[in-house]
CSV table of C-alpha atoms in Angstrom, one decimal:
chain,number,residue,atom,x,y,z
A,120,MET,CA,3.4,22.5,17.0
A,121,GLN,CA,2.9,19.0,15.7
A,122,LEU,CA,0.0,17.8,13.5
A,123,GLN,CA,-1.7,15.0,15.2
A,124,SER,CA,-3.2,11.9,13.7
A,125,SER,CA,-7.0,11.7,13.7
A,126,ARG,CA,-6.7,8.3,15.4
A,127,ASN,CA,-4.0,6.2,17.1
A,128,CYS,CA,-1.9,4.7,14.3
A,129,SER,CA,1.3,3.6,16.0
A,130,ALA,CA,3.0,0.7,14.3
A,131,SER,CA,6.4,-0.8,13.6
A,132,ILE,CA,7.2,0.0,10.0
A,133,SER,CA,9.7,-1.5,7.7
A,134,SER,CA,10.7,-1.1,4.0
A,135,SER,CA,11.9,-3.7,1.6
A,136,SER,CA,13.4,-4.1,-1.8
A,137,THR,CA,11.7,-7.4,-2.4
A,138,ARG,CA,11.0,-8.7,-5.9
A,139,HIS,CA,8.5,-6.7,-7.9
A,140,THR,CA,5.3,-8.5,-8.4
A,141,PRO,CA,3.5,-8.4,-11.8
A,142,LEU,CA,1.2,-5.4,-12.3
A,143,TRP,CA,-1.3,-7.3,-14.3
A,144,ASN,CA,-2.9,-10.7,-13.8
A,145,THR,CA,-5.6,-12.7,-15.5
A,146,TRP,CA,-7.6,-15.7,-14.4
A,147,LEU,CA,-9.5,-18.3,-16.3
A,148,CYS,CA,-13.2,-18.7,-16.1
A,149,PHE,CA,-14.7,-21.7,-18.0
A,150,ARG,CA,-18.5,-21.7,-18.4
A,151,PRO,CA,-20.8,-24.9,-19.7
A,152,ALA,CA,-27.7,4.9,2.3
A,153,ARG,CA,-25.4,3.8,4.7
A,154,GLU,CA,-23.1,6.8,5.1
A,155,LEU,CA,-19.4,6.0,5.7
A,156,PRO,CA,-17.4,8.4,7.9
A,157,LEU,CA,-14.6,10.3,6.4
A,158,ASN,CA,-11.5,8.2,6.7
A,159,LEU,CA,-9.2,11.1,7.8
A,160,ASN,CA,-5.5,10.4,8.4
A,161,LEU,CA,-3.2,13.3,9.4
A,162,PHE,CA,0.5,12.7,10.0
A,163,ARG,CA,3.4,15.0,10.7
A,164,ARG,CA,6.8,13.6,9.8
A,165,THR,CA,8.0,11.6,12.8
A,166,GLY,CA,10.2,8.6,13.0
A,167,ALA,CA,-25.2,-6.1,-6.0
A,168,SER,CA,-25.0,-4.0,-9.2
A,169,LEU,CA,-24.2,-0.5,-8.1
A,170,LYS,CA,-25.2,2.6,-9.8
A,171,CYS,CA,-24.1,6.2,-9.3
A,172,SER,CA,-26.6,8.8,-8.3
A,173,GLY,CA,-26.4,12.3,-9.7
A,174,ALA,CA,-25.0,13.7,-13.0
A,175,ARG,CA,-21.7,14.9,-11.7
A,176,GLN,CA,-18.5,14.3,-13.6
A,177,ASP,CA,-15.4,12.9,-11.9
A,178,GLU,CA,-12.4,15.2,-11.5
A,179,VAL,CA,-9.0,15.3,-9.8
A,180,LEU,CA,-7.8,18.9,-9.0
A,181,ARG,CA,-4.3,19.9,-8.0
A,182,SER,CA,-4.0,23.2,-6.2
A,183,MET,CA,-1.3,25.1,-4.2
A,184,SER,CA,-1.6,27.5,-1.3
A,185,GLU,CA,-0.7,31.1,-1.9
A,186,ASN,CA,2.4,30.9,0.2
A,187,GLY,CA,3.6,27.8,-1.6
A,188,GLU,CA,3.8,25.7,1.5
A,189,VAL,CA,0.9,23.3,0.9
A,190,SER,CA,0.0,21.2,-2.1
A,191,ILE,CA,-3.4,19.6,-2.2
A,192,LEU,CA,-5.2,17.1,-4.5
A,193,THR,CA,-9.0,16.8,-4.3
A,194,VAL,CA,-11.1,14.2,-6.1
A,195,ASP,CA,-14.7,13.5,-6.9
A,196,GLY,CA,-14.6,9.8,-7.9
A,197,THR,CA,-18.2,8.9,-7.6
A,198,ARG,CA,-18.7,7.6,-11.1
A,199,LEU,CA,-15.3,5.8,-11.0
A,200,VAL,CA,-16.1,3.9,-7.8
A,201,ALA,CA,-19.6,3.1,-9.0
A,202,GLU,CA,-18.2,1.7,-12.3
A,203,ALA,CA,-15.7,-0.5,-10.3
A,204,CYS,CA,-18.4,-1.8,-8.0
A,205,ARG,CA,-20.7,-2.5,-11.0
A,206,ARG,CA,-18.0,-4.5,-12.8
A,207,HIS,CA,-17.1,-6.5,-9.7
A,208,GLN,CA,-20.7,-6.8,-8.3
A,209,THR,CA,-19.4,-6.0,-4.8
A,210,ALA,CA,-21.4,-6.2,-1.6
A,211,PRO,CA,-21.5,-2.9,0.5
A,212,THR,CA,-18.4,-3.5,2.6
A,213,ALA,CA,-16.4,-4.8,-0.3
A,214,SER,CA,-17.6,-1.7,-2.2
A,215,ALA,CA,-16.4,0.6,0.5
A,216,ALA,CA,-13.0,-1.1,0.7
A,217,LEU,CA,-12.4,-1.1,-3.0
A,218,GLY,CA,-13.7,2.5,-3.4
A,219,ARG,CA,-11.4,3.8,-0.7
A,220,ALA,CA,-8.4,2.0,-2.2
A,221,LEU,CA,-9.2,3.3,-5.7
A,222,LEU,CA,-9.4,6.9,-4.5
A,223,GLY,CA,-6.3,6.7,-2.3
A,224,VAL,CA,-4.1,5.1,-4.9
A,225,LEU,CA,-5.4,7.4,-7.6
A,226,LEU,CA,-4.4,10.4,-5.5
A,227,MET,CA,-1.0,8.9,-4.7
A,228,GLY,CA,-0.3,8.2,-8.4
A,229,CYS,CA,-1.7,11.0,-10.5
A,230,PHE,CA,0.3,13.9,-11.8
A,231,LYS,CA,3.5,11.9,-11.5
A,232,ALA,CA,6.0,11.4,-14.4
A,233,GLU,CA,4.3,10.3,-17.6
A,234,GLY,CA,4.2,6.5,-17.7
A,235,GLU,CA,4.7,6.0,-13.9
A,236,THR,CA,2.4,3.5,-12.2
A,237,THR,CA,1.5,3.0,-8.6
A,238,GLN,CA,0.3,-0.3,-7.2
A,239,ALA,CA,-1.1,-1.0,-3.8
A,240,THR,CA,-1.7,-4.6,-2.5
A,241,PHE,CA,-3.4,-5.3,0.8
A,242,ASN,CA,-2.5,-8.8,1.9
A,243,GLY,CA,-4.8,-9.0,4.8
A,244,ASP,CA,-6.2,-12.0,6.6
A,245,GLY,CA,-9.9,-10.8,6.5
A,246,ILE,CA,-12.7,-12.2,4.5
A,247,LEU,CA,-12.1,-9.7,1.7
A,248,ASN,CA,-9.2,-12.1,0.8
A,249,GLY,CA,-6.9,-9.4,-0.5
A,250,LEU,CA,-7.3,-6.1,-2.3
A,251,GLN,CA,-5.2,-4.7,-5.2
A,252,VAL,CA,-5.3,-1.4,-7.0
A,253,ILE,CA,-3.2,0.0,-9.8
A,254,SER,CA,-3.1,3.6,-11.0
A,255,THR,CA,-1.3,5.6,-13.7
A,256,SER,CA,-0.1,9.2,-13.7
A,257,SER,CA,-2.8,10.1,-16.2
A,258,GLY,CA,-5.7,9.2,-13.9
A,259,LEU,CA,-6.5,5.6,-15.0
A,260,VAL,CA,-7.1,3.3,-12.0
A,261,LYS,CA,-8.5,-0.2,-11.6
A,262,GLY,CA,-8.6,-2.7,-8.8
A,263,LYS,CA,-9.8,-6.1,-7.7
A,264,VAL,CA,-10.9,-7.8,-4.5
A,265,GLY,CA,-10.4,-11.5,-3.6
A,266,ASN,CA,-14.0,-11.8,-2.3
A,267,SER,CA,-16.5,-9.4,-3.9
A,268,LEU,CA,-19.3,-10.6,-1.5
A,269,ALA,CA,-17.4,-9.8,1.7
A,270,ASP,CA,-19.9,-8.0,4.0
A,271,PRO,CA,-19.2,-8.8,7.6
A,272,PRO,CA,-21.6,-7.6,10.4
A,273,LEU,CA,-21.7,-3.9,11.1
A,274,ARG,CA,-19.4,-2.4,13.7
A,275,PRO,CA,-20.9,-1.5,17.1
A,276,ASP,CA,-21.3,2.1,15.9
A,277,GLY,CA,-23.4,0.9,13.0
A,278,LYS,CA,-20.8,1.6,10.3
A,279,LEU,CA,-19.5,-0.9,7.7
A,280,ASN,CA,-16.7,-3.0,9.1
A,281,VAL,CA,-14.1,-2.4,6.4
A,282,GLY,CA,-11.2,-3.0,8.8
A,283,GLY,CA,-12.6,-6.4,9.7
A,284,ALA,CA,-13.1,-7.3,6.1
A,285,VAL,CA,-9.5,-6.4,5.2
A,286,GLY,CA,-7.9,-7.8,8.4
A,287,LYS,CA,-4.4,-7.7,9.5
A,288,GLY,CA,-1.3,-8.2,7.3
A,289,VAL,CA,1.0,-6.3,5.1
A,290,LEU,CA,0.5,-3.4,2.6
A,291,ALA,CA,2.9,-3.4,-0.3
A,292,ILE,CA,3.3,-0.3,-2.5
A,293,VAL,CA,5.1,-0.5,-5.8
A,294,ARG,CA,6.0,2.5,-7.9
A,295,ASN,CA,7.4,1.7,-11.3
A,296,HIS,CA,8.4,3.3,-14.6
A,297,GLU,CA,9.7,1.6,-17.7
A,298,LYS,CA,12.8,3.8,-17.7
A,299,TRP,CA,13.7,3.0,-14.2
A,300,ALA,CA,16.3,0.3,-13.5
A,301,ARG,CA,14.0,-1.3,-10.9
A,302,PRO,CA,10.7,-0.5,-9.2
A,303,TYR,CA,10.5,1.1,-5.8
A,304,THR,CA,8.8,-1.2,-3.3
A,305,GLY,CA,7.7,-0.2,0.2
A,306,LEU,CA,6.1,-2.5,2.8
A,307,VAL,CA,4.2,-1.5,5.9
A,308,PRO,CA,2.0,-3.4,8.3
A,309,ILE,CA,-1.8,-2.9,7.8
A,310,VAL,CA,-2.5,-0.6,10.7
A,311,THR,CA,-6.3,-0.8,10.9
A,312,GLY,CA,-7.5,-2.2,7.6
A,313,GLU,CA,-9.6,0.9,7.0
A,314,VAL,CA,-7.5,1.6,3.9
A,315,GLY,CA,-6.9,5.3,4.4
A,316,ASP,CA,-5.0,4.8,7.7
A,317,ASP,CA,-2.8,2.2,6.0
A,318,LEU,CA,-2.0,4.3,2.9
A,319,ALA,CA,-1.2,7.3,5.2
A,320,SER,CA,1.0,5.2,7.3
A,321,TYR,CA,2.9,4.2,4.2
A,322,LEU,CA,3.3,7.8,3.0
A,323,VAL,CA,4.8,9.0,6.3
A,324,GLU,CA,7.0,6.0,7.1
A,325,SER,CA,8.2,4.9,3.6
A,326,GLU,CA,8.2,8.2,1.7
A,327,GLN,CA,8.6,10.6,4.6
A,328,SER,CA,5.8,12.7,3.3
A,329,ASN,CA,4.1,15.0,5.7
A,330,SER,CA,0.6,14.3,4.6
A,331,ALA,CA,-3.1,14.4,5.4
A,332,LEU,CA,-5.2,11.8,3.6
A,333,GLY,CA,-9.0,11.8,3.6
A,334,LEU,CA,-11.1,9.2,1.8
A,335,GLY,CA,-14.9,8.8,1.8
A,336,VAL,CA,-17.4,6.4,0.2
A,337,SER,CA,-21.1,6.6,0.9
A,338,ILE,CA,-23.3,3.6,0.1
A,339,GLN,CA,-27.1,3.9,0.0
A,340,LYS,CA,-29.6,1.4,1.3
A,341,ASP,CA,-30.1,0.1,-2.2
A,342,ALA,CA,-26.3,-0.6,-2.4
A,343,SER,CA,-25.7,2.2,-4.9
A,344,VAL,CA,-22.8,4.6,-4.6
A,345,ARG,CA,-24.1,7.9,-3.3
A,346,ALA,CA,-20.8,9.7,-3.4
A,347,ALA,CA,-17.1,9.0,-3.3
A,348,GLY,CA,-14.2,11.4,-3.0
A,349,GLY,CA,-11.3,12.5,-1.0
A,350,PHE,CA,-8.2,14.6,-0.7
A,351,LEU,CA,-4.4,14.3,-0.2
A,352,ILE,CA,-2.6,17.3,1.4
A,353,GLN,CA,1.1,17.4,1.4
A,354,VAL,CA,3.0,20.0,3.4
A,355,LEU,CA,6.4,21.1,2.2
A,356,PRO,CA,9.4,20.9,4.5
A,357,ASN,CA,9.6,24.7,4.9
A,358,ALA,CA,6.0,25.1,6.1
A,359,SER,CA,5.6,27.5,9.0
A,360,GLU,CA,3.9,26.6,12.3
A,361,GLU,CA,1.1,29.1,11.4
A,362,THR,CA,0.4,27.2,8.2
A,363,LEU,CA,0.3,23.9,10.1
A,364,GLN,CA,-2.1,25.4,12.8
A,365,GLN,CA,-4.4,26.7,10.1
A,366,LEU,CA,-4.4,23.4,8.2
A,367,GLU,CA,-5.3,21.5,11.4
A,368,GLN,CA,-8.1,23.9,12.0
A,369,ASN,CA,-9.4,23.6,8.5
A,370,LEU,CA,-9.2,19.8,8.6
A,371,ALA,CA,-11.3,19.7,11.8
A,372,GLY,CA,-14.1,21.5,9.9
A,373,VAL,CA,-14.3,18.9,7.1
A,374,THR,CA,-15.9,15.9,8.6
A,375,SER,CA,-17.4,14.3,5.5
A,376,VAL,CA,-16.2,14.7,2.0
A,377,THR,CA,-19.1,12.6,0.7
A,378,SER,CA,-21.7,14.8,2.3
A,379,LEU,CA,-20.1,17.8,0.6
A,380,LEU,CA,-20.1,16.1,-2.7
A,381,HIS,CA,-23.7,14.9,-2.4
A,382,GLU,CA,-24.7,18.5,-1.6
A,383,GLY,CA,-23.1,19.6,-4.9
A,384,ALA,CA,-19.6,20.7,-3.8
A,385,THR,CA,-16.8,20.3,-6.4
A,386,PRO,CA,-13.2,19.4,-5.9
A,387,LEU,CA,-12.4,23.1,-6.2
A,388,ASP,CA,-14.9,23.9,-3.5
A,389,ILE,CA,-13.4,21.3,-1.2
A,390,ALA,CA,-9.8,22.5,-1.9
A,391,GLN,CA,-10.9,26.1,-1.1
A,392,ARG,CA,-12.4,25.0,2.1
A,393,LEU,CA,-9.3,23.1,3.1
A,394,LEU,CA,-7.1,26.1,2.3
A,395,THR,CA,-9.3,28.6,4.2
A,396,ASN,CA,-7.1,31.6,5.3
A,397,LEU,CA,-4.2,30.1,3.4
A,398,GLY,CA,-5.3,31.3,-0.1
A,399,MET,CA,-5.0,29.5,-3.3
A,400,THR,CA,-2.9,30.2,-6.4
A,401,ASP,CA,-4.8,31.1,-9.6
A,402,VAL,CA,-3.2,28.1,-11.4
A,403,GLN,CA,-4.7,24.7,-10.9
A,404,PHE,CA,-4.3,21.5,-12.8
A,405,SER,CA,-7.1,19.0,-13.4
A,406,LEU,CA,-7.7,15.6,-15.0
A,407,LYS,CA,-10.6,13.3,-15.5
A,408,PRO,CA,-10.0,10.0,-13.8
A,409,LYS,CA,-11.4,6.8,-15.2
A,410,TYR,CA,-11.8,3.2,-14.2
A,411,GLY,CA,-9.5,1.1,-16.4
A,412,PRO,CA,-9.5,0.3,-19.2
A,413,CYS,CA,-7.3,-2.7,-20.0
A,414,ASP,CA,-5.6,-2.5,-23.4
A,415,ARG,CA,-7.6,-5.1,-25.3
A,416,ALA,CA,-4.9,-6.1,-27.7
A,417,GLU,CA,-2.3,-6.5,-24.9
A,418,LEU,CA,-4.9,-8.3,-22.8
A,419,ARG,CA,-5.7,-10.9,-25.5
A,420,GLU,CA,-2.0,-11.6,-26.0
A,421,ARG,CA,-1.5,-12.2,-22.2
A,422,MET,CA,-4.6,-14.3,-22.1
A,423,LYS,CA,-3.3,-16.5,-25.0
A,424,ARG,CA,-0.2,-17.2,-22.9
A,425,VAL,CA,-2.4,-18.2,-20.0
A,426,VAL,CA,-4.4,-20.5,-22.2
A,427,ALA,CA,-1.1,-22.1,-23.5
A,428,LEU,CA,-0.1,-22.9,-19.9
A,429,LEU,CA,-3.2,-25.2,-19.6
A,430,GLY,CA,-1.5,-27.7,-21.9
A,431,ALA,CA,-2.8,-29.3,-25.1
A,432,ASP,CA,-4.8,-32.1,-23.4
A,433,GLU,CA,-6.7,-29.7,-21.2
A,434,VAL,CA,-7.4,-27.2,-24.1
A,435,ASP,CA,-8.6,-30.1,-26.2
A,436,ARG,CA,-11.0,-31.2,-23.5
A,437,ILE,CA,-12.5,-27.7,-23.0
A,438,LEU,CA,-12.9,-27.1,-26.7
A,439,GLU,CA,-14.6,-30.5,-27.1
A,440,GLN,CA,-17.1,-29.8,-24.2
A,441,GLU,CA,-17.7,-26.0,-24.8
A,442,GLY,CA,-16.5,-25.3,-28.3
A,443,LYS,CA,-14.7,-22.2,-27.1
A,444,ILE,CA,-12.5,-20.9,-24.2
A,445,GLU,CA,-13.5,-17.9,-22.1
A,446,VAL,CA,-11.0,-15.9,-20.2
A,447,LYS,CA,-11.9,-13.2,-17.7
A,448,CYS,CA,-9.7,-10.2,-16.7
A,449,GLU,CA,-9.5,-9.9,-12.9
A,450,PHE,CA,-9.5,-6.1,-13.1
A,451,CYS,CA,-12.0,-5.1,-15.8
A,452,GLN,CA,-14.0,-8.3,-15.5
A,453,ASP,CA,-14.4,-8.4,-19.3
A,454,LEU,CA,-14.6,-11.7,-21.0
A,455,GLU,CA,-12.5,-12.6,-24.1
A,456,LEU,CA,-13.6,-15.5,-26.3
A,457,PHE,CA,-11.1,-17.8,-28.0
A,458,ASP,CA,-12.4,-20.2,-30.7
A,459,LYS,CA,-10.8,-23.4,-32.0
A,460,GLU,CA,-9.1,-21.7,-34.9
A,461,GLU,CA,-7.4,-19.1,-32.6
A,462,VAL,CA,-6.5,-21.7,-30.0
A,463,LYS,CA,-5.1,-24.2,-32.5
A,464,PRO,CA,-1.6,-22.6,-32.8
A,465,LEU,CA,-1.4,-22.5,-29.0
A,466,ILE,CA,-2.1,-26.2,-28.9
A,467,GLN,CA,0.6,-26.9,-31.4
A,468,GLN,CA,3.1,-24.9,-29.5
A,469,SER,CA,2.3,-26.6,-26.2
A,470,ARG,CA,2.2,-30.2,-27.6
A,471,PRO,CA,5.5,-32.0,-27.2
A,472,ASP,CA,7.5,-32.9,-30.3
A,473,PRO,CA,7.0,-36.7,-30.9
A,474,ARG,CA,10.6,-36.9,-32.2
A,475,LEU,CA,11.9,-35.7,-28.9
A,476,GLU,CA,9.7,-38.3,-27.1
A,477,ASP,CA,11.1,-41.0,-29.3
A,478,LEU,CA,14.6,-39.8,-28.6
A,479,THR,CA,14.1,-39.7,-24.8
A,480,SER,CA,12.4,-43.1,-24.7
A,481,SER,CA,15.0,-45.0,-26.9
A,482,PRO,CA,17.7,-47.0,-25.1
A,483,ARG,CA,21.2,-45.6,-25.0
């Protein structure tokens, strides 16, 4: 028996060892309920300010079937997604895209080796204008969208058009660790733009992982995050046909993770439901995921380097007009202020040495 995909996701896949792109970026800023369907992807190895409703706590749970053939990660990331959407002030469709990506990359990256990071970059041609998420093995995750106001017309079925907002293009996954000689980079085409389909396509094609990935984000009519969660099931190579058949049956019975979460289900409840008749070991591992944060000391140092790139004349002009320079982080959206005294050494470093100017301008 073969596990079938929940939708037609055939594509030509390639991998690449292209140059690793920076994991962190900053940009300068100078100042004077709609219910989303579960994004279910099942593969067998083959070639406005958003607020969170409810008082639940976010959690990622790692479990194993009794026969040791199935590993499962389940997540309630409602608060995490709500915090991301609050920071980025995203429109409903942008919220859904960002939320799905945060949950998916979180599941792909947590419980890895300490210090390992996972980065996913959706380079699509849709009005979202790109989507990037970074997660750590300890459950920290953050992301950004190119256009936080992206909110195209609904699909014919009345659902948010995440695929249209993301568009067609390339998904790049980068796994990295400071002890590695080089990062691992995988490239796959964006299959549907629905985020879950594309991440699942990467897992099966680039990492040869027999996986089922389900991601759900529910947005209410007032644009608040009602619920957000998902699961990642990975089947070991020695799994029996009976295990695969039972998994397929269990997955068919879980049509909406967000509905389960909204009704009070926990990641443990969802894991038990997905492992019905397969049992679960008594040992589980859990962590509390969190959006961000950026390391403030490191962030300011990187921002100083960005300010220095402006050049002395531009820095002087901004300071004369505004009295300070404000720099915003693309991921956490936090502002850092730099006054004249702090910027002065940067100006001196970027200003050309007049002795060198005299030397280059003098006749030979």
